Amino acid sequence: MSSHESHPHSASHSHAHGHGPAAPVSRHLRKVIAAVLIPFAAAVAVGLVVLWPGGAPPHKPSGVGFDQPTETARVVKVAEVNCADVHAEQQPQPPSPTGQPPTGGADKGKPCQQATVEVTTGENKGRTFQTVVTPDALRQYTTGQEVVVSYSPKAPKDLQYSISDVDRSFPMWLLAAIFAFAVVIVGRLRGLLALVALAASFVVLTLFILPAILQGSNPLLVAVVGGSAIMLIALYLCHGLTARTSVAVLGTLASLLLIALLGSVFIGWALLTGNTDDTTGLVHGLYPDIEIRGLLLAGIIIGSLGVLDDVTVTQTAAVWELKEADPSAGWRKLYGAAMRIGRDHIASVVNTLVLAYAGAALPLLLLFSIAQSSVGTVASSELVAEEIVRTLVGSIGLVAAVPLTTLLAALVVSADRKEQSAPTGEDTGAGQVTGAEVGSGTGAGVTDGMPTSPTGGRPGRRGGRGKRRKQ
């Protein structure tokens, strides 16, 4: 092959590596990856069918707490009244430890508010009732404000409705619209696909995971099957049906299994019950068949899944890009370079998890600070120990995901590139290397169709050494 033939070939080869997604993997490697992932995807599909709940089971409403039916209503009138006339006098506050005036003292003597509320939905649409708001109440009402009311059918007629919350549907939907707009504007098609994957995840959560747990299925099994379905949908929809995505799926799956194993061991070893708040107690009271400890473990798995996807996709993409930048790099070099990226990722992700859980448990931590409890007492209490186990188990899974995914990606991409590049070197021989030398301006020439070096050396040996270096 002459230099005129080999030079355009190398130029087009370089262009393919420099732009767009990674080159397709070989047919043999696709078969190997499919042999692993197709049975896994089939098992997830079978699990969805077997555990599919068909909706939440019916129960007899208790009429208390979250189990109360709710309707929307509107405040139609707000009037000032004397607190004593409506039997709503403020409770005296204890003096401050520092000798300051009691909290709420500035509101003493102020009139109360009597709000007239009209029910706007439900079988009693149009009914009105009145509620009294004291001056020191955190929530005040205005005329025309939309609210949510709880309905207790067994209570006396005048007491059947009470305000439970304000209607914040508009600001929440507006914020969601701004979020979707920002994702699509910045992410374009990938952003749109990410929103579709988010909607699909919500569908799996609400139509499968939650009803299946309420039906009495094992929460751990439900979380593994449902989380795997969310993972497959989200990763392949957002990142395409490629070998790179498949490696990220395998890394995520391995880390999820590790989280499930560690969570199961330490939840049992620490004797955590999972029944640490009123909401959990209410769910267990309404559905006694639910295994609360398994519910805790299921929450750890689902909570870790989103961050795991980010870690595994990032590490896999890093390995692929490093290989594109240096096609001659072996798997050890790729692994070392990608792990330097992964260590920074580990530091930021672990800190994110700890701060996220600390922020969610901030009121609880404040209570322990007020009680002046020791660190050991606080950490060993079930309320805090549950959060510690949740945080550390999830963090261990995330940390393990980095080397696992990086190693798998490095092995896959290195094996694939060797398989693709070997026939090319055998077919072109020294001519391909000489063509690269001509393109690089080393002064090599062509005599009678054969490449020569500027010094009259032996191009065959130079080409041979160049070929070995490329491998």
XYZ file of C-alpha atoms in Angstrom:
471
model
C 0.000 0.000 0.000
C 1.451 3.405 -0.973
C 1.724 6.418 1.253
C -0.990 8.152 -0.757
C -3.377 5.399 0.210
C -2.342 5.082 3.835
C -2.316 8.795 4.669
C -6.047 9.442 4.057
C -6.833 6.313 6.011
C -4.998 7.521 9.096
C -6.587 10.954 8.794
C -10.076 9.534 8.749
C -9.197 7.212 11.628
C -8.033 10.153 13.745
C -11.182 12.112 12.949
C -13.398 9.252 14.102
C -11.715 9.230 17.501
C -11.764 12.963 17.976
C -15.477 13.663 17.501
C -18.762 12.219 18.625
C -19.343 9.167 20.802
C -16.908 6.332 21.271
C -16.421 3.916 18.409
C -18.744 0.883 18.451
C -17.397 -2.135 20.241
C -16.691 -5.409 18.571
C -19.352 -8.005 17.903
C -17.688 -10.509 20.241
C -17.693 -8.034 23.156
C -21.334 -7.134 22.520
C -22.184 -10.834 22.775
C -20.329 -11.160 26.091
C -22.086 -8.125 27.601
C -25.458 -9.285 26.297
C -24.908 -12.733 27.810
C -24.700 -11.071 31.230
C -27.309 -8.330 30.933
C -30.091 -10.099 29.040
C -30.629 -12.756 31.758
C -30.514 -9.988 34.390
C -33.093 -7.885 32.529
C -35.253 -10.985 32.059
C -35.075 -11.731 35.795
C -36.148 -8.157 36.577
C -39.084 -8.472 34.167
C -40.154 -11.767 35.769
C -39.873 -10.173 39.207
C -42.097 -7.284 38.130
C -44.729 -9.701 36.845
C -44.644 -11.998 39.891
C -44.655 -9.185 42.467
C -46.962 -6.824 40.595
C -49.496 -5.701 43.209
C -52.344 -4.432 41.055
C -52.846 -1.378 43.277
C -52.736 -0.631 46.978
C -54.847 -2.940 49.156
C -58.053 -1.478 50.608
C -58.282 -0.646 54.301
C -60.822 0.865 56.679
C -59.975 4.563 57.157
C -59.072 5.423 60.730
C -59.884 9.104 60.389
C -56.700 10.231 62.152
C -53.367 11.640 60.995
C -52.427 11.039 57.355
C -55.300 8.595 57.040
C -57.894 11.390 57.062
C -59.530 12.213 53.722
C -58.739 15.727 52.546
C -60.481 18.299 50.382
C -59.580 21.709 49.027
C -61.159 24.852 50.431
C -60.918 28.632 50.288
C -60.797 31.285 53.005
C -63.744 33.564 52.203
C -63.598 35.920 55.208
C -61.141 36.902 57.945
C -62.356 38.944 60.928
C -60.620 40.136 64.092
C -62.198 38.953 67.355
C -61.339 39.095 71.026
C -59.439 35.937 71.947
C -61.356 35.624 75.217
C -64.710 35.745 73.427
C -63.798 32.700 71.332
C -62.030 30.874 74.185
C -58.659 31.097 72.441
C -56.531 32.878 75.023
C -52.801 32.373 74.580
C -51.037 30.056 76.950
C -48.538 31.789 79.274
C -44.946 31.110 78.236
C -42.280 30.133 80.824
C -39.552 32.710 81.485
C -36.364 32.453 79.464
C -33.321 30.907 81.237
C -31.412 34.137 80.530
C -34.074 36.303 82.153
C -35.419 37.649 78.861
C -39.184 38.205 78.389
C -41.100 35.045 77.442
C -41.469 34.199 73.783
C -44.645 35.607 72.292
C -44.904 38.413 74.807
C -45.071 40.948 72.002
C -48.305 39.333 70.792
C -50.030 39.578 74.166
C -53.198 41.633 73.955
C -53.482 41.387 70.172
C -56.821 40.210 68.738
C -57.335 36.754 67.287
C -58.438 36.005 63.738
C -61.626 34.152 62.926
C -61.444 32.725 59.414
C -64.518 31.535 57.527
C -63.598 28.685 55.181
C -65.673 27.270 52.301
C -65.161 23.684 51.119
C -64.700 23.669 47.316
C -64.509 19.920 46.558
C -66.103 16.692 47.742
C -69.603 15.656 48.701
C -70.011 18.657 51.021
C -68.907 21.252 48.493
C -70.142 24.688 49.497
C -70.261 24.017 53.255
C -68.559 26.649 55.409
C -66.951 26.420 58.815
C -64.994 28.748 61.061
C -61.572 28.424 62.641
C -59.760 30.667 65.115
C -56.110 31.675 64.696
C -54.192 33.111 67.672
C -51.699 35.991 67.135
C -48.711 33.785 67.993
C -49.650 31.073 65.455
C -47.009 30.421 62.812
C -49.576 30.417 60.004
C -51.974 33.295 59.384
C -54.691 33.361 56.722
C -55.901 35.940 54.219
C -59.158 36.282 52.294
C -59.101 34.242 49.066
C -56.301 31.941 50.224
C -56.526 28.308 49.102
C -56.164 25.727 51.885
C -56.367 21.954 52.432
C -58.898 20.707 54.978
C -59.206 17.345 56.744
C -62.572 15.608 56.956
C -63.652 13.504 59.938
C -67.062 12.021 59.088
C -67.576 10.573 62.605
C -67.081 13.920 64.358
C -69.947 16.340 65.184
C -71.083 18.302 62.160
C -69.503 21.578 63.309
C -66.160 19.855 63.887
C -65.965 17.619 60.833
C -63.678 19.965 58.883
C -60.410 21.536 60.010
C -57.556 23.231 58.171
C -54.605 20.859 57.858
C -52.361 22.759 55.439
C -52.211 25.488 52.831
C -52.625 24.726 49.140
C -49.204 25.250 47.592
C -49.922 23.527 44.267
C -49.197 26.579 42.101
C -45.693 27.399 43.419
C -44.756 23.700 43.380
C -45.886 23.212 39.771
C -44.184 26.458 38.762
C -40.922 25.325 40.358
C -41.213 21.965 38.575
C -41.765 23.766 35.258
C -38.688 25.953 35.825
C -36.654 22.845 36.638
C -37.838 21.043 33.484
C -37.146 24.126 31.369
C -33.611 24.464 32.751
C -32.868 20.760 32.196
C -34.076 20.849 28.576
C -32.343 24.152 27.726
C -28.981 23.022 29.083
C -29.213 19.268 28.416
C -31.187 19.466 25.162
C -32.109 15.952 23.988
C -30.276 14.317 26.898
C -32.123 16.606 29.290
C -35.465 15.709 27.740
C -34.661 12.004 27.989
C -33.632 12.509 31.621
C -37.060 14.001 32.372
C -38.734 11.035 30.669
C -36.596 8.678 32.773
C -37.553 10.628 35.903
C -41.229 10.209 35.053
C -40.696 6.489 34.442
C -38.949 6.155 37.813
C -41.899 7.858 39.491
C -44.294 5.450 37.756
C -42.329 2.399 38.952
C -42.209 3.824 42.471
C -45.919 4.626 42.729
C -47.394 1.731 40.723
C -45.057 -1.080 41.793
C -42.775 -0.457 44.777
C -45.191 1.243 47.169
C -48.283 -0.926 46.445
C -46.224 -4.141 46.507
C -44.851 -3.275 49.958
C -48.367 -2.452 51.167
C -49.558 -5.825 49.847
C -47.094 -7.521 52.203
C -44.337 -8.503 49.747
C -40.796 -8.617 51.073
C -39.620 -4.962 51.017
C -36.026 -5.930 50.247
C -37.023 -8.049 47.243
C -39.393 -5.344 46.023
C -36.705 -2.676 46.369
C -34.127 -4.753 44.472
C -36.516 -5.559 41.615
C -38.004 -2.067 41.432
C -34.630 -0.360 41.799
C -33.154 -2.549 39.059
C -36.036 -1.657 36.752
C -35.516 2.051 37.449
C -31.786 1.652 36.830
C -32.241 -0.099 33.479
C -34.835 2.400 32.256
C -32.944 5.499 33.382
C -29.455 4.520 32.229
C -30.328 3.106 28.823
C -32.872 5.831 28.083
C -30.499 8.664 28.996
C -27.209 7.242 27.733
C -28.204 4.884 24.936
C -28.021 1.144 24.356
C -24.216 0.993 24.286
C -21.429 -1.030 25.850
C -20.437 2.018 27.893
C -23.908 2.146 29.458
C -23.887 -1.610 30.002
C -20.659 -1.359 31.996
C -22.255 1.357 34.149
C -25.280 -0.914 34.679
C -23.053 -3.785 35.822
C -21.143 -1.507 38.207
C -24.387 -0.136 39.652
C -25.803 -3.638 40.090
C -22.708 -4.881 41.933
C -22.787 -1.875 44.264
C -26.513 -2.294 44.953
C -25.951 -5.905 45.949
C -23.148 -4.821 48.301
C -25.412 -2.172 49.877
C -28.192 -4.740 50.359
C -25.785 -7.200 52.007
C -24.187 -4.651 54.350
C -27.533 -3.088 55.202
C -29.075 -6.430 56.075
C -26.117 -7.396 58.286
C -25.820 -4.152 60.233
C -29.549 -3.489 60.625
C -29.837 -6.905 62.272
C -26.605 -6.558 64.253
C -27.547 -3.113 65.609
C -31.070 -4.380 66.445
C -32.743 -1.565 64.507
C -36.507 -1.930 64.259
C -37.177 0.845 61.730
C -40.182 1.987 63.774
C -38.809 5.325 64.954
C -41.486 7.908 64.121
C -45.245 8.427 64.085
C -45.510 7.950 60.331
C -43.901 4.514 60.419
C -46.087 3.551 63.374
C -49.215 4.662 61.507
C -48.249 2.653 58.409
C -47.585 -0.423 60.551
C -50.911 0.070 62.353
C -52.832 0.286 59.085
C -50.933 -2.583 57.418
C -49.644 -4.955 60.133
C -48.223 -7.368 57.544
C -45.522 -4.896 56.485
C -42.062 -5.875 57.711
C -40.804 -2.537 59.048
C -37.141 -3.580 59.277
C -37.227 -4.594 55.619
C -38.814 -1.234 54.844
C -35.764 0.483 56.348
C -33.419 -1.578 54.182
C -35.519 -0.905 51.088
C -35.250 2.816 51.787
C -31.460 2.583 51.949
C -31.295 0.802 48.572
C -33.641 3.196 46.784
C -32.005 6.239 48.362
C -28.551 5.165 47.180
C -29.608 4.299 43.627
C -29.675 7.834 42.224
C -26.177 8.720 43.422
C -24.853 5.324 42.301
C -26.003 6.010 38.733
C -24.073 9.275 38.735
C -20.864 7.638 40.011
C -20.876 4.655 37.653
C -21.775 6.632 34.528
C -19.101 9.231 35.276
C -16.368 6.653 35.865
C -17.267 4.664 32.763
C -17.285 7.799 30.611
C -13.907 8.824 32.067
C -12.323 5.500 31.087
C -13.753 5.673 27.569
C -12.547 9.246 27.040
C -9.092 8.445 28.395
C -8.853 5.565 25.933
C -9.928 7.832 23.087
C -7.243 10.353 24.081
C -4.533 7.670 24.324
C -5.420 4.589 22.217
C -2.141 2.893 23.189
C -2.933 2.936 26.937
C -3.347 -0.456 28.582
C -5.935 -1.281 31.191
C -3.562 -0.587 34.101
C -2.792 2.914 32.873
C -6.482 3.594 32.215
C -7.441 2.318 35.646
C -4.855 4.479 37.396
C -5.827 7.642 35.501
C -9.566 7.099 35.980
C -9.120 6.345 39.689
C -7.495 9.746 40.160
C -10.743 11.206 38.863
C -12.748 8.782 40.973
C -11.043 9.757 44.234
C -12.187 13.345 43.807
C -15.656 12.025 43.018
C -15.666 9.880 46.153
C -14.762 12.824 48.385
C -17.558 15.020 47.051
C -20.241 12.308 46.955
C -19.615 11.074 50.510
C -19.752 14.621 51.817
C -22.978 15.169 49.902
C -24.616 12.099 51.437
C -23.609 12.968 54.999
C -24.821 16.560 54.692
C -28.075 15.450 53.049
C -28.905 13.082 55.910
C -27.770 15.638 58.518
C -30.005 18.261 56.950
C -32.989 15.917 57.000
C -32.375 15.065 60.668
C -31.513 18.631 61.744
C -34.507 19.088 64.124
C -33.625 15.799 65.808
C -29.995 16.845 66.213
C -31.147 20.143 67.732
C -33.192 18.267 70.327
C -30.171 16.213 71.344
C -28.091 19.402 71.591
C -30.697 20.974 73.863
C -30.661 17.877 76.075
C -26.852 18.149 76.263
C -26.482 14.436 75.612
C -23.050 12.940 75.048
C -21.960 11.988 71.550
C -22.003 8.289 72.467
C -25.540 8.496 73.825
C -26.796 10.315 70.752
C -25.080 7.965 68.289
C -26.335 4.817 70.005
C -29.971 5.936 70.191
C -32.101 4.213 67.570
C -33.213 7.464 65.947
C -29.644 8.534 65.185
C -28.190 5.034 64.759
C -30.691 4.403 61.978
C -29.462 7.479 60.103
C -25.820 6.551 60.737
C -26.330 3.045 59.337
C -28.245 4.477 56.388
C -25.479 6.987 55.642
C -22.483 4.694 56.116
C -23.919 1.696 54.259
C -24.859 3.893 51.310
C -21.454 5.590 51.380
C -19.598 2.251 51.408
C -21.573 1.182 48.357
C -20.726 4.434 46.587
C -17.042 4.174 47.450
C -16.924 0.576 46.229
C -18.691 1.529 42.996
C -15.750 3.666 41.869
C -12.993 0.991 41.709
C -15.422 -1.734 40.629
C -16.834 0.230 37.704
C -13.479 1.722 36.756
C -11.779 -1.685 36.663
C -14.601 -3.241 34.659
C -14.616 -0.356 32.163
C -10.817 -0.433 31.782
C -10.806 -4.185 31.102
C -13.689 -3.956 28.633
C -12.395 -1.018 26.609
C -8.826 -2.370 26.506
C -9.869 -5.825 25.367
C -12.134 -4.355 22.735
C -9.574 -1.964 21.249
C -6.943 -4.734 20.994
C -9.393 -6.894 19.145
C -10.208 -4.112 16.682
C -6.687 -2.788 16.073
C -4.859 -6.115 15.520
C -6.219 -6.876 12.018
C -5.532 -3.295 10.914
C -1.841 -3.557 11.814
C -1.485 -6.925 10.091
C -3.110 -5.726 6.895
C -1.242 -2.450 6.451
C 2.161 -3.535 7.736
C 4.877 -0.890 7.681
C 3.037 1.249 5.139
C 0.591 2.589 7.700
C 3.356 3.720 10.043
C 5.274 5.318 7.192
C 2.123 7.165 6.146
C 1.871 8.607 9.619
C 5.519 9.680 9.415
C 4.866 11.455 6.116
C 1.844 13.253 7.621
C 3.857 14.344 10.633
C 6.529 16.053 8.528
C 9.528 13.962 9.603
C 11.152 14.245 6.214
C 10.468 10.694 5.063
C 9.991 10.320 1.328
C 8.712 7.855 -1.237
C 11.010 6.296 -3.853
C 9.498 4.118 -6.572
C 6.415 3.634 -4.419
C 8.478 2.457 -1.419
C 8.872 4.600 1.748
C 12.387 5.679 2.721
C 13.726 7.473 5.768
C 15.767 10.713 5.520
C 18.934 8.888 6.604
C 18.471 5.946 4.315
C 17.788 3.627 7.218
C 15.689 0.521 7.207
C 12.016 1.569 7.257
C 10.908 -1.968 7.876
C 12.473 -2.053 11.326
C 11.153 1.435 12.132
C 7.723 0.361 11.047
C 7.981 -2.806 13.086
C 8.929 -0.924 16.219
C 6.116 1.593 15.597
C 3.647 -1.217 15.281
C 4.747 -2.772 18.580
C 4.490 0.578 20.356
C 0.966 1.062 19.067
C -0.176 -2.248 20.485
